[in-house]
Tab-separated table of C-alpha atoms in Angstrom:
chain	number	residue	atom	x	y	z
A	210	MET	CA	-33.769	20.460	31.865
A	211	PRO	CA	-31.291	23.396	31.554
A	212	ASN	CA	-30.480	24.768	28.127
A	213	PRO	CA	-27.447	22.749	26.936
A	214	GLU	CA	-26.056	25.830	25.170
A	215	ASN	CA	-25.667	27.557	28.527
A	216	THR	CA	-24.681	24.520	30.555
A	217	PRO	CA	-21.273	24.836	32.200
A	218	ALA	CA	-19.056	21.779	32.384
A	219	THR	CA	-19.849	21.119	36.061
A	220	ASP	CA	-23.574	21.030	35.226
A	221	ALA	CA	-22.867	18.606	32.406
A	222	VAL	CA	-21.128	16.305	34.851
A	223	LYS	CA	-24.055	16.656	37.244
A	224	LEU	CA	-26.481	15.776	34.438
A	225	LEU	CA	-24.418	12.743	33.529
A	226	SER	CA	-24.305	11.674	37.173
A	227	GLU	CA	-28.074	12.071	37.491
A	228	PHE	CA	-28.531	10.116	34.321
A	229	LEU	CA	-26.320	7.276	35.463
A	230	HIS	CA	-28.064	6.984	38.818
A	231	GLU	CA	-31.576	7.258	37.473
A	232	PRO	CA	-33.682	4.331	38.681
A	233	ASP	CA	-35.433	3.874	35.299
A	234	PHE	CA	-32.142	3.615	33.410
A	235	ASP	CA	-32.942	0.084	32.314
A	236	GLN	CA	-36.221	1.224	30.847
A	237	LEU	CA	-34.615	3.666	28.389
A	238	SER	CA	-34.177	2.728	24.757
A	239	ALA	CA	-30.820	3.110	23.042
A	240	ASP	CA	-32.108	6.196	21.230
A	241	GLU	CA	-33.304	7.757	24.472
A	242	ILE	CA	-29.959	7.052	26.074
A	243	ARG	CA	-28.241	8.722	23.119
A	244	VAL	CA	-30.486	11.798	23.457
A	245	ARG	CA	-29.879	12.026	27.199
A	246	LEU	CA	-26.128	11.717	26.743
A	247	LYS	CA	-26.204	14.338	24.021
A	248	GLU	CA	-28.053	16.661	26.391
A	249	ALA	CA	-25.294	16.052	28.883
A	250	HIS	CA	-22.752	16.979	26.164
A	251	VAL	CA	-21.309	13.471	26.108
A	252	ASP	CA	-20.142	12.567	22.583
A	253	ILE	CA	-21.186	8.936	22.531
A	254	GLU	CA	-19.851	8.363	18.999
A	255	GLU	CA	-16.373	9.416	20.047
A	256	VAL	CA	-16.607	7.173	23.106
A	257	GLN	CA	-17.757	4.279	20.916
A	258	ARG	CA	-14.958	4.903	18.450
A	259	ARG	CA	-12.334	4.932	21.204
A	260	PHE	CA	-13.864	1.870	22.818
A	261	LYS	CA	-13.786	-0.079	19.546
A	262	ALA	CA	-10.185	0.997	18.875
A	263	ALA	CA	-9.090	-0.018	22.389
A	264	LEU	CA	-10.904	-3.333	22.015
A	265	ALA	CA	-9.251	-3.995	18.638
A	266	GLN	CA	-5.864	-3.055	20.048
A	267	ALA	CA	-6.270	-5.384	23.025
A	268	GLY	CA	-7.573	-8.187	20.791
A	269	GLY	CA	-4.727	-7.633	18.326
A	270	ARG	CA	-2.116	-7.786	21.073
A	271	VAL	CA	-3.540	-11.025	22.441
A	272	ALA	CA	-3.702	-12.580	18.957
A	273	LEU	CA	-0.155	-11.542	18.085
A	274	ALA	CA	1.264	-12.650	21.433
A	275	ALA	CA	-0.305	-16.078	20.872
A	276	ALA	CA	1.033	-16.064	17.303
A	277	GLN	CA	4.526	-15.288	18.576
A	278	GLN	CA	4.371	-18.138	21.066
A	279	ARG	CA	3.184	-20.689	18.511
A	280	ARG	CA	5.622	-19.462	15.870
A	281	GLU	CA	8.614	-19.717	18.181
A	282	ALA	CA	7.547	-23.158	19.377
A	283	PHE	CA	7.212	-24.323	15.779
A	284	MET	CA	10.576	-22.880	14.774
A	285	ALA	CA	12.272	-24.642	17.673
A	286	LYS	CA	10.564	-27.882	16.734
A	287	ILE	CA	11.677	-27.805	13.113
A	288	ALA	CA	15.308	-26.845	13.751
A	289	ASP	CA	16.374	-30.478	13.331
A	290	LEU	CA	14.475	-30.817	10.092
A	291	LYS	CA	16.275	-27.770	8.698
A	292	ASN	CA	19.629	-29.257	9.605
A	293	GLN	CA	18.760	-32.514	7.815
A	294	ILE	CA	17.814	-30.625	4.671
A	295	ALA	CA	20.945	-28.495	4.806
A	296	GLY	CA	23.044	-31.648	4.816
A	297	GLY	CA	21.236	-33.335	1.907
A	298	THR	CA	22.976	-33.762	-1.431
A	299	GLU	CA	20.452	-35.016	-3.984
A	300	LEU	CA	18.490	-31.798	-4.024
A	301	ARG	CA	16.563	-32.245	-7.247
A	302	GLU	CA	15.598	-35.805	-6.357
A	303	HIS	CA	14.373	-34.560	-3.007
A	304	LEU	CA	12.415	-31.722	-4.584
A	305	ARG	CA	10.379	-33.613	-7.182
A	306	PRO	CA	8.046	-35.514	-4.802
A	307	LEU	CA	7.652	-32.374	-2.703
A	308	VAL	CA	6.575	-30.359	-5.743
A	309	GLU	CA	4.130	-33.056	-6.747
A	310	ARG	CA	2.636	-33.239	-3.270
A	311	LEU	CA	2.525	-29.467	-2.803
A	312	PHE	CA	0.992	-28.502	-6.122
A	313	ALA	CA	-1.988	-30.742	-6.620
A	314	ASP	CA	-2.604	-29.098	-9.995
A	315	SER	CA	-0.242	-30.883	-12.386
A	316	ALA	CA	0.143	-27.859	-14.710
A	317	THR	CA	1.344	-25.668	-11.830
A	318	ALA	CA	3.664	-28.446	-10.668
A	319	ALA	CA	5.138	-28.688	-14.163
A	320	VAL	CA	5.746	-24.927	-14.336
A	321	ALA	CA	7.264	-24.971	-10.862
A	322	TRP	CA	9.499	-27.885	-11.755
A	323	ARG	CA	10.795	-26.173	-14.904
A	324	ASN	CA	11.754	-23.122	-12.835
A	325	PHE	CA	13.419	-25.184	-10.150
A	326	GLU	CA	15.570	-26.948	-12.727
A	327	LYS	CA	17.195	-23.596	-13.495
A	328	ALA	CA	17.614	-22.577	-9.849
A	329	THR	CA	20.900	-22.602	-7.972
A	330	ASP	CA	21.583	-25.301	-5.366
A	331	ASP	CA	21.258	-22.736	-2.569
A	332	ASP	CA	17.837	-21.660	-3.750
A	333	LEU	CA	16.767	-25.268	-4.255
A	334	ARG	CA	17.826	-26.046	-0.717
A	335	SER	CA	15.798	-23.158	0.680
A	336	MET	CA	12.850	-24.159	-1.519
A	337	ILE	CA	12.973	-27.727	-0.192
A	338	GLU	CA	13.215	-26.334	3.298
A	339	ASP	CA	10.142	-24.126	2.826
A	340	MET	CA	8.103	-26.913	1.262
A	341	SER	CA	9.066	-29.333	4.010
A	342	LEU	CA	8.150	-26.734	6.613
A	343	LEU	CA	4.771	-26.267	4.955
A	344	GLU	CA	4.157	-29.984	5.263
A	345	GLU	CA	5.213	-29.885	8.906
A	346	LEU	CA	2.869	-26.963	9.494
A	347	GLU	CA	0.003	-28.967	8.057
A	348	LYS	CA	0.816	-31.842	10.403
A	349	ASP	CA	1.125	-29.369	13.268
A	350	ASP	CA	-2.276	-27.875	12.454
A	351	ARG	CA	-3.861	-31.328	12.405
A	352	SER	CA	-2.336	-32.291	15.749
A	353	THR	CA	-3.024	-28.992	17.537
A	354	PRO	CA	-6.540	-28.624	18.929
A	355	GLN	CA	-8.228	-25.450	17.693
A	356	THR	CA	-8.890	-22.908	20.426
B	91	MET	CA	-6.692	-17.004	-13.132
B	92	THR	CA	-5.265	-13.493	-12.909
B	93	ASP	CA	-5.236	-11.536	-16.147
B	94	PRO	CA	-1.667	-10.226	-16.492
B	95	LEU	CA	-2.939	-7.345	-18.643
B	96	ARG	CA	-5.582	-6.095	-16.225
B	97	LYS	CA	-5.147	-2.790	-14.432
B	98	PRO	CA	-3.918	-2.935	-10.831
B	99	ASP	CA	-6.690	-2.658	-8.257
B	100	PHE	CA	-5.002	-0.161	-5.950
B	101	ALA	CA	-8.153	0.533	-3.937
B	102	SER	CA	-8.606	-3.120	-2.969
B	103	ALA	CA	-4.934	-3.416	-2.021
B	104	GLU	CA	-5.075	-0.295	0.174
B	105	GLY	CA	-8.382	-1.422	1.641
B	106	ALA	CA	-6.985	-4.832	2.591
B	107	ALA	CA	-4.033	-3.242	4.415
B	108	PHE	CA	-6.313	-0.738	6.151
B	109	ARG	CA	-8.658	-3.481	7.351
B	110	ILE	CA	-5.778	-5.473	8.819
B	111	SER	CA	-4.437	-2.413	10.662
B	112	LYS	CA	-7.902	-1.741	12.029
B	113	GLN	CA	-8.541	-5.367	12.939
B	114	TYR	CA	-5.367	-5.576	15.032
B	115	GLY	CA	-5.712	-2.055	16.407
B	116	PHE	CA	-2.252	-0.915	15.322
B	117	LEU	CA	-1.658	2.621	16.559
B	118	HIS	CA	1.512	3.090	14.535
B	119	PRO	CA	2.925	0.737	11.894
B	120	ALA	CA	6.392	0.811	13.446
B	121	GLU	CA	4.974	-1.373	16.238
B	122	ILE	CA	3.882	-4.146	13.839
B	123	ARG	CA	5.831	-7.359	14.362
B	124	LEU	CA	5.458	-8.683	10.845
B	125	GLU	CA	6.537	-12.254	11.573
B	126	ASP	CA	3.800	-12.574	14.215
B	127	LEU	CA	1.206	-10.819	12.078
B	128	ALA	CA	2.035	-13.117	9.173
B	129	TRP	CA	1.764	-16.193	11.394
B	130	ASP	CA	-1.647	-15.091	12.627
B	131	ARG	CA	-2.745	-14.714	8.994
B	132	GLY	CA	-1.570	-18.250	8.203
B	133	VAL	CA	1.895	-17.518	6.842
B	134	THR	CA	5.250	-18.446	8.308
B	135	VAL	CA	8.236	-16.221	7.670
B	136	SER	CA	11.133	-18.563	7.254
B	137	ASN	CA	14.580	-17.566	8.432
B	138	GLY	CA	17.621	-18.065	6.265
B	139	LEU	CA	18.899	-16.167	3.289
B	140	LEU	CA	17.476	-16.261	-0.188
B	141	ILE	CA	19.984	-15.962	-3.004
B	142	GLY	CA	18.358	-15.651	-6.414
B	143	SER	CA	15.456	-13.319	-5.610
B	144	GLU	CA	14.249	-10.710	-3.142
B	145	GLY	CA	11.229	-12.557	-1.749
B	146	ARG	CA	9.229	-15.712	-2.218
B	147	LEU	CA	5.805	-16.954	-1.212
B	148	ILE	CA	4.664	-20.567	-1.395
B	149	ARG	CA	1.027	-21.320	-0.660
B	150	LYS	CA	-0.602	-24.591	0.188
B	151	GLY	CA	-4.256	-24.301	1.102
B	152	ASP	CA	-4.615	-21.957	4.043
B	153	ARG	CA	-0.932	-22.124	4.939
B	154	GLY	CA	1.901	-20.200	3.355
B	155	MET	CA	5.631	-19.742	3.642
B	156	ILE	CA	7.454	-16.462	3.065
B	157	ARG	CA	11.196	-16.174	2.671
B	158	VAL	CA	12.966	-12.880	2.032
B	159	ARG	CA	16.481	-12.068	0.977
B	160	ALA	CA	17.104	-9.120	3.304
B	161	SER	CA	18.715	-10.152	6.572
B	162	GLU	CA	17.915	-9.009	10.093
B	163	ASN	CA	20.429	-6.180	9.850
B	164	GLN	CA	18.604	-4.714	6.844
B	165	LEU	CA	15.490	-4.127	8.874
B	166	GLY	CA	13.676	-1.645	6.633
B	167	ARG	CA	14.219	-3.653	3.490
B	168	ARG	CA	13.263	-6.876	5.254
B	169	ARG	CA	10.049	-5.378	6.622
B	170	PHE	CA	8.959	-4.100	3.217
B	171	SER	CA	9.778	-7.418	1.564
B	172	ILE	CA	7.755	-9.379	4.141
B	173	ALA	CA	4.835	-6.943	3.834
B	174	HIS	CA	5.018	-7.255	0.035
B	175	GLU	CA	4.817	-11.062	0.149
B	176	LEU	CA	2.048	-10.788	2.734
B	177	GLY	CA	0.268	-8.591	0.197
B	178	HIS	CA	0.448	-11.411	-2.352
B	179	TRP	CA	-0.882	-13.773	0.306
B	180	GLU	CA	-3.846	-11.544	1.162
B	181	LEU	CA	-4.692	-10.401	-2.359
B	182	HIS	CA	-3.753	-13.164	-4.779
B	183	GLU	CA	-5.268	-16.369	-3.520
B	184	GLU	CA	-5.046	-17.959	-6.948
B	185	THR	CA	-1.250	-17.953	-6.966
B	186	GLN	CA	0.442	-20.967	-5.379
B	187	TRP	CA	3.934	-19.604	-5.510
B	188	ILE	CA	5.445	-16.249	-6.346
B	189	ILE	CA	9.096	-15.309	-6.671
B	190	CYS	CA	9.818	-11.581	-6.517
B	191	SER	CA	12.872	-9.687	-7.696
B	192	SER	CA	14.097	-6.360	-6.351
B	193	GLU	CA	12.540	-4.745	-9.440
B	194	ASN	CA	9.180	-6.250	-8.493
B	195	LEU	CA	9.413	-4.494	-5.143
B	196	ARG	CA	9.602	-1.128	-6.955
B	197	ASP	CA	6.976	-1.935	-9.545
B	198	TYR	CA	3.779	0.088	-9.271
B	199	LYS	CA	2.994	0.058	-12.990
B	200	THR	CA	4.037	-2.953	-15.040
B	201	SER	CA	2.679	-6.029	-13.280
B	202	PRO	CA	-0.730	-5.709	-11.600
B	203	LEU	CA	0.158	-8.384	-9.051
B	204	GLU	CA	3.383	-6.665	-8.017
B	205	ALA	CA	1.812	-3.194	-8.051
B	206	GLU	CA	-0.958	-4.416	-5.756
B	207	ALA	CA	1.447	-6.194	-3.393
B	208	ASN	CA	3.553	-3.018	-3.191
B	209	THR	CA	0.503	-0.851	-2.574
B	210	PHE	CA	-0.595	-3.218	0.192
B	211	ALA	CA	2.860	-3.125	1.795
B	212	ALA	CA	3.131	0.663	1.501
B	213	GLU	CA	-0.290	1.213	3.067
B	214	LEU	CA	0.340	-1.303	5.846
B	215	LEU	CA	3.749	0.118	6.784
B	216	MET	CA	3.276	3.796	5.796
B	217	PRO	CA	-0.471	4.450	6.018
B	218	GLY	CA	-1.722	7.310	3.863
B	219	HIS	CA	-3.355	9.082	6.805
B	220	LEU	CA	0.032	9.372	8.541
B	221	VAL	CA	2.230	10.155	5.531
B	222	ARG	CA	0.167	12.019	2.953
B	223	GLU	CA	-0.047	15.403	4.648
B	224	ARG	CA	3.625	15.779	5.399
B	225	CYS	CA	4.523	14.806	1.816
B	226	GLU	CA	1.963	17.182	0.348
B	227	LYS	CA	2.938	20.143	2.521
B	228	SER	CA	6.719	19.757	2.590
B	229	THR	CA	9.211	20.397	-0.145
B	230	PRO	CA	10.339	16.964	-1.344
B	231	SER	CA	13.826	16.237	-0.027
B	232	LEU	CA	16.097	13.400	0.967
B	233	GLU	CA	15.743	14.545	4.606
B	234	LEU	CA	11.984	14.032	4.374
B	235	LEU	CA	12.507	10.677	2.682
B	236	LYS	CA	14.930	9.580	5.402
B	237	SER	CA	12.626	10.738	8.192
B	238	ILE	CA	9.809	8.629	6.717
B	239	ALA	CA	12.126	5.622	6.385
B	240	ASP	CA	13.317	6.004	9.990
B	241	GLU	CA	9.911	6.606	11.542
B	242	PHE	CA	8.157	3.807	9.701
B	243	ARG	CA	11.139	1.412	9.696
B	244	VAL	CA	11.164	0.834	5.950
B	245	SER	CA	13.861	1.032	3.284
B	246	LEU	CA	14.851	4.365	1.756
B	247	THR	CA	13.557	3.123	-1.596
B	248	ALA	CA	10.132	2.242	-0.177
B	249	ALA	CA	9.947	5.597	1.610
B	250	GLY	CA	11.076	7.408	-1.548
B	251	ILE	CA	8.372	5.815	-3.664
B	252	ARG	CA	5.775	6.745	-1.024
B	253	LEU	CA	7.079	10.322	-1.145
B	254	LEU	CA	6.760	10.358	-4.940
B	255	HIS	CA	3.197	9.096	-4.612
B	256	PHE	CA	2.041	11.876	-2.302
B	257	THR	CA	4.176	14.903	-3.164
B	258	ARG	CA	2.577	17.515	-5.388
B	259	GLN	CA	5.823	18.274	-7.185
B	260	GLU	CA	7.159	16.437	-10.181
B	261	CYS	CA	10.013	14.308	-8.871
B	262	ILE	CA	12.172	11.416	-10.038
B	263	LEU	CA	13.985	9.007	-7.716
B	264	VAL	CA	17.205	7.618	-9.170
B	265	ALA	CA	19.645	4.997	-7.898
B	266	SER	CA	23.152	4.765	-9.351
B	267	ARG	CA	25.984	2.358	-8.790
B	268	ASP	CA	29.565	2.966	-10.002
B	269	ARG	CA	28.323	6.231	-11.571
B	270	ILE	CA	25.869	4.300	-13.749
B	271	ILE	CA	22.085	4.566	-13.472
B	272	SER	CA	20.678	1.357	-11.929
B	273	TRP	CA	17.019	2.311	-11.844
B	274	TRP	CA	14.762	5.363	-11.798
B	275	ILE	CA	11.163	6.005	-10.884
B	276	PRO	CA	9.222	9.127	-11.953
B	277	LYS	CA	6.166	10.480	-10.157
B	278	THR	CA	4.430	10.974	-13.515
B	279	ASP	CA	5.571	11.623	-17.075
B	280	ARG	CA	4.356	15.208	-17.056
B	281	PHE	CA	7.478	16.485	-18.806
B	282	GLY	CA	7.706	13.501	-21.163
B	283	VAL	CA	11.340	12.820	-20.314
B	284	TRP	CA	13.098	9.657	-19.277
B	285	LEU	CA	16.372	8.256	-18.051
B	286	ARG	CA	18.037	5.095	-19.226
B	287	ARG	CA	19.212	2.274	-17.036
B	288	GLY	CA	22.896	1.678	-17.742
B	289	ASP	CA	23.629	5.278	-18.791
B	290	SER	CA	26.639	6.954	-17.200
B	291	LEU	CA	26.105	9.893	-14.871
B	292	SER	CA	27.050	13.311	-16.170
B	293	GLU	CA	29.871	15.136	-14.430
B	294	GLN	CA	27.461	18.050	-14.163
B	295	SER	CA	25.254	16.069	-11.778
B	296	LEU	CA	25.684	16.074	-7.995
B	297	ALA	CA	25.261	12.290	-8.015
B	298	TYR	CA	28.515	11.908	-9.953
B	299	HIS	CA	30.410	13.735	-7.207
B	300	ALA	CA	28.495	12.102	-4.335
B	301	PHE	CA	30.397	8.877	-5.040
B	302	ASP	CA	33.697	10.422	-3.924
B	303	GLY	CA	32.146	12.294	-1.022
B	304	SER	CA	32.683	15.737	-2.507
B	305	VAL	CA	28.936	16.426	-2.339
B	306	GLY	CA	26.996	16.094	0.904
B	307	ALA	CA	23.497	14.708	1.313
B	308	ASP	CA	22.269	18.056	2.605
B	309	GLU	CA	23.214	19.940	-0.560
B	310	VAL	CA	20.392	20.845	-2.901
B	311	GLU	CA	21.354	22.489	-6.157
B	312	ASP	CA	19.776	23.572	-9.370
B	313	VAL	CA	21.714	21.677	-12.013
B	314	PRO	CA	21.706	22.136	-15.799
B	315	THR	CA	18.811	20.233	-17.373
B	316	ASP	CA	21.364	18.563	-19.648
B	317	ALA	CA	23.042	17.009	-16.608
B	318	TRP	CA	20.213	14.502	-16.477
B	319	PHE	CA	18.197	14.908	-19.683
B	320	PRO	CA	20.564	15.639	-22.576
B	321	ASN	CA	18.357	13.774	-25.044
B	322	ARG	CA	15.009	15.333	-24.133
B	323	PRO	CA	12.662	16.171	-26.998
B	324	ALA	CA	13.371	19.502	-28.703
B	325	GLY	CA	11.595	22.480	-27.205
B	326	ILE	CA	11.004	20.890	-23.806
B	327	GLU	CA	12.560	23.087	-21.153
B	328	PHE	CA	12.294	22.764	-17.398
B	329	GLY	CA	14.399	23.345	-14.332
B	330	VAL	CA	16.046	20.537	-12.391
B	331	SER	CA	16.842	20.658	-8.699
B	332	GLU	CA	19.007	17.791	-7.448
B	333	GLN	CA	19.859	16.254	-4.102
B	334	SER	CA	22.056	13.139	-3.908
B	335	MET	CA	23.394	11.003	-1.090
B	336	PHE	CA	25.861	8.142	-1.053
B	337	LEU	CA	24.751	5.000	0.800
B	338	PRO	CA	28.074	3.300	1.563
B	339	ARG	CA	26.418	0.122	2.828
B	340	PHE	CA	24.938	-0.556	-0.598
B	341	GLY	CA	27.514	1.288	-2.735
B	342	VAL	CA	24.638	3.260	-4.204
B	343	VAL	CA	23.915	6.952	-4.682
B	344	LEU	CA	20.257	7.830	-4.222
B	345	THR	CA	19.123	10.973	-6.032
B	346	LEU	CA	15.966	12.996	-5.803
B	347	LEU	CA	15.340	15.196	-8.827
B	348	THR	CA	12.640	17.841	-8.641
B	349	LEU	CA	11.479	19.093	-11.993
B	350	GLY	CA	9.793	22.441	-12.432
B	351	ASP	CA	8.724	24.687	-15.272
B	352	ALA	CA	11.641	26.720	-16.546
B	353	ASP	CA	10.482	29.901	-14.788
B	354	ASP	CA	9.623	28.126	-11.491
B	355	ASP	CA	11.639	28.633	-8.379
B	356	ASN	CA	12.137	25.034	-7.381
């Protein structure tokens, strides 16, 4: 084995090539592989780090693309519901059962209700909309098979 | 139940944002599509304006709903608001609903919940490893603040607070409307001085003149200490360097004050 300190880059490539084509490659332990790669001046930790980052990036893109698709489908589906809420008049009457269903804990529901009583009609409308959407999301989750 | 008097856990908030960035393999935060990220975390960002507050989160089990006041054409502000509410979602499982004001989105001290949500949002959108060095090595300025806001697609206020966090100089960020101080945020209280919300701007300040356009955003001037701190405790002397810019869209003048010891060259 040549001295790694004096090994030119071309020799390092040759060493790596020899290593990769060695017939007993499968017999080597992970530690031995690490030592052999180190001798060939291959920084396995850097490779691992880049590999993990690339894997995370690819996984993230797939997850977010799927999220975008589901989100847009849901938003299209609930457009009608939003229009119905926007047209409603008895906002506070509409809100009370939603608050009670949403906040199972009665103390939290009471606090929420007190705050809503002070809210403007516009904010109440958006609150009803958000709570109704949450309920729709729950239904959507139940009806969508998990992948 | 969250103890409202506890100290904010900044490390956990930063750690949570860092883990999410790593999990999704974000190379640069400007690429983050927050609505999709939120959906993948279980939260829907609802469209439509919010009137009485800056942001709101409602939680039911493992589903949540975020609504923010800032519209699509206030991209930076909208992104920070969504990230802030997402911070509540990730960090404060015990809260079923949270309504946040614009003050909450600047609060890194008073409320532990808000401070943590802001720290989460700041780290997610302006990660320390990308921002810290340039803030530490550069002279604090509105140009630097604006470059951070532009690059990371956040509001000037959010970028300014991040700059205050990392710069080594003693700075204060001030917002004024109609020549009256709306809010101010100091880096620390090293000099033991303060401003008062509702106080009128001094004619000696650049901010006063920025409202009529007679002072440009690129002007940096040493101003008399009394221009900003006429009521400072006796015997406390320091130099004040000021830079102010008018933001016509909001009708606000944003000011960066850099405070230095009296014999410093700011």
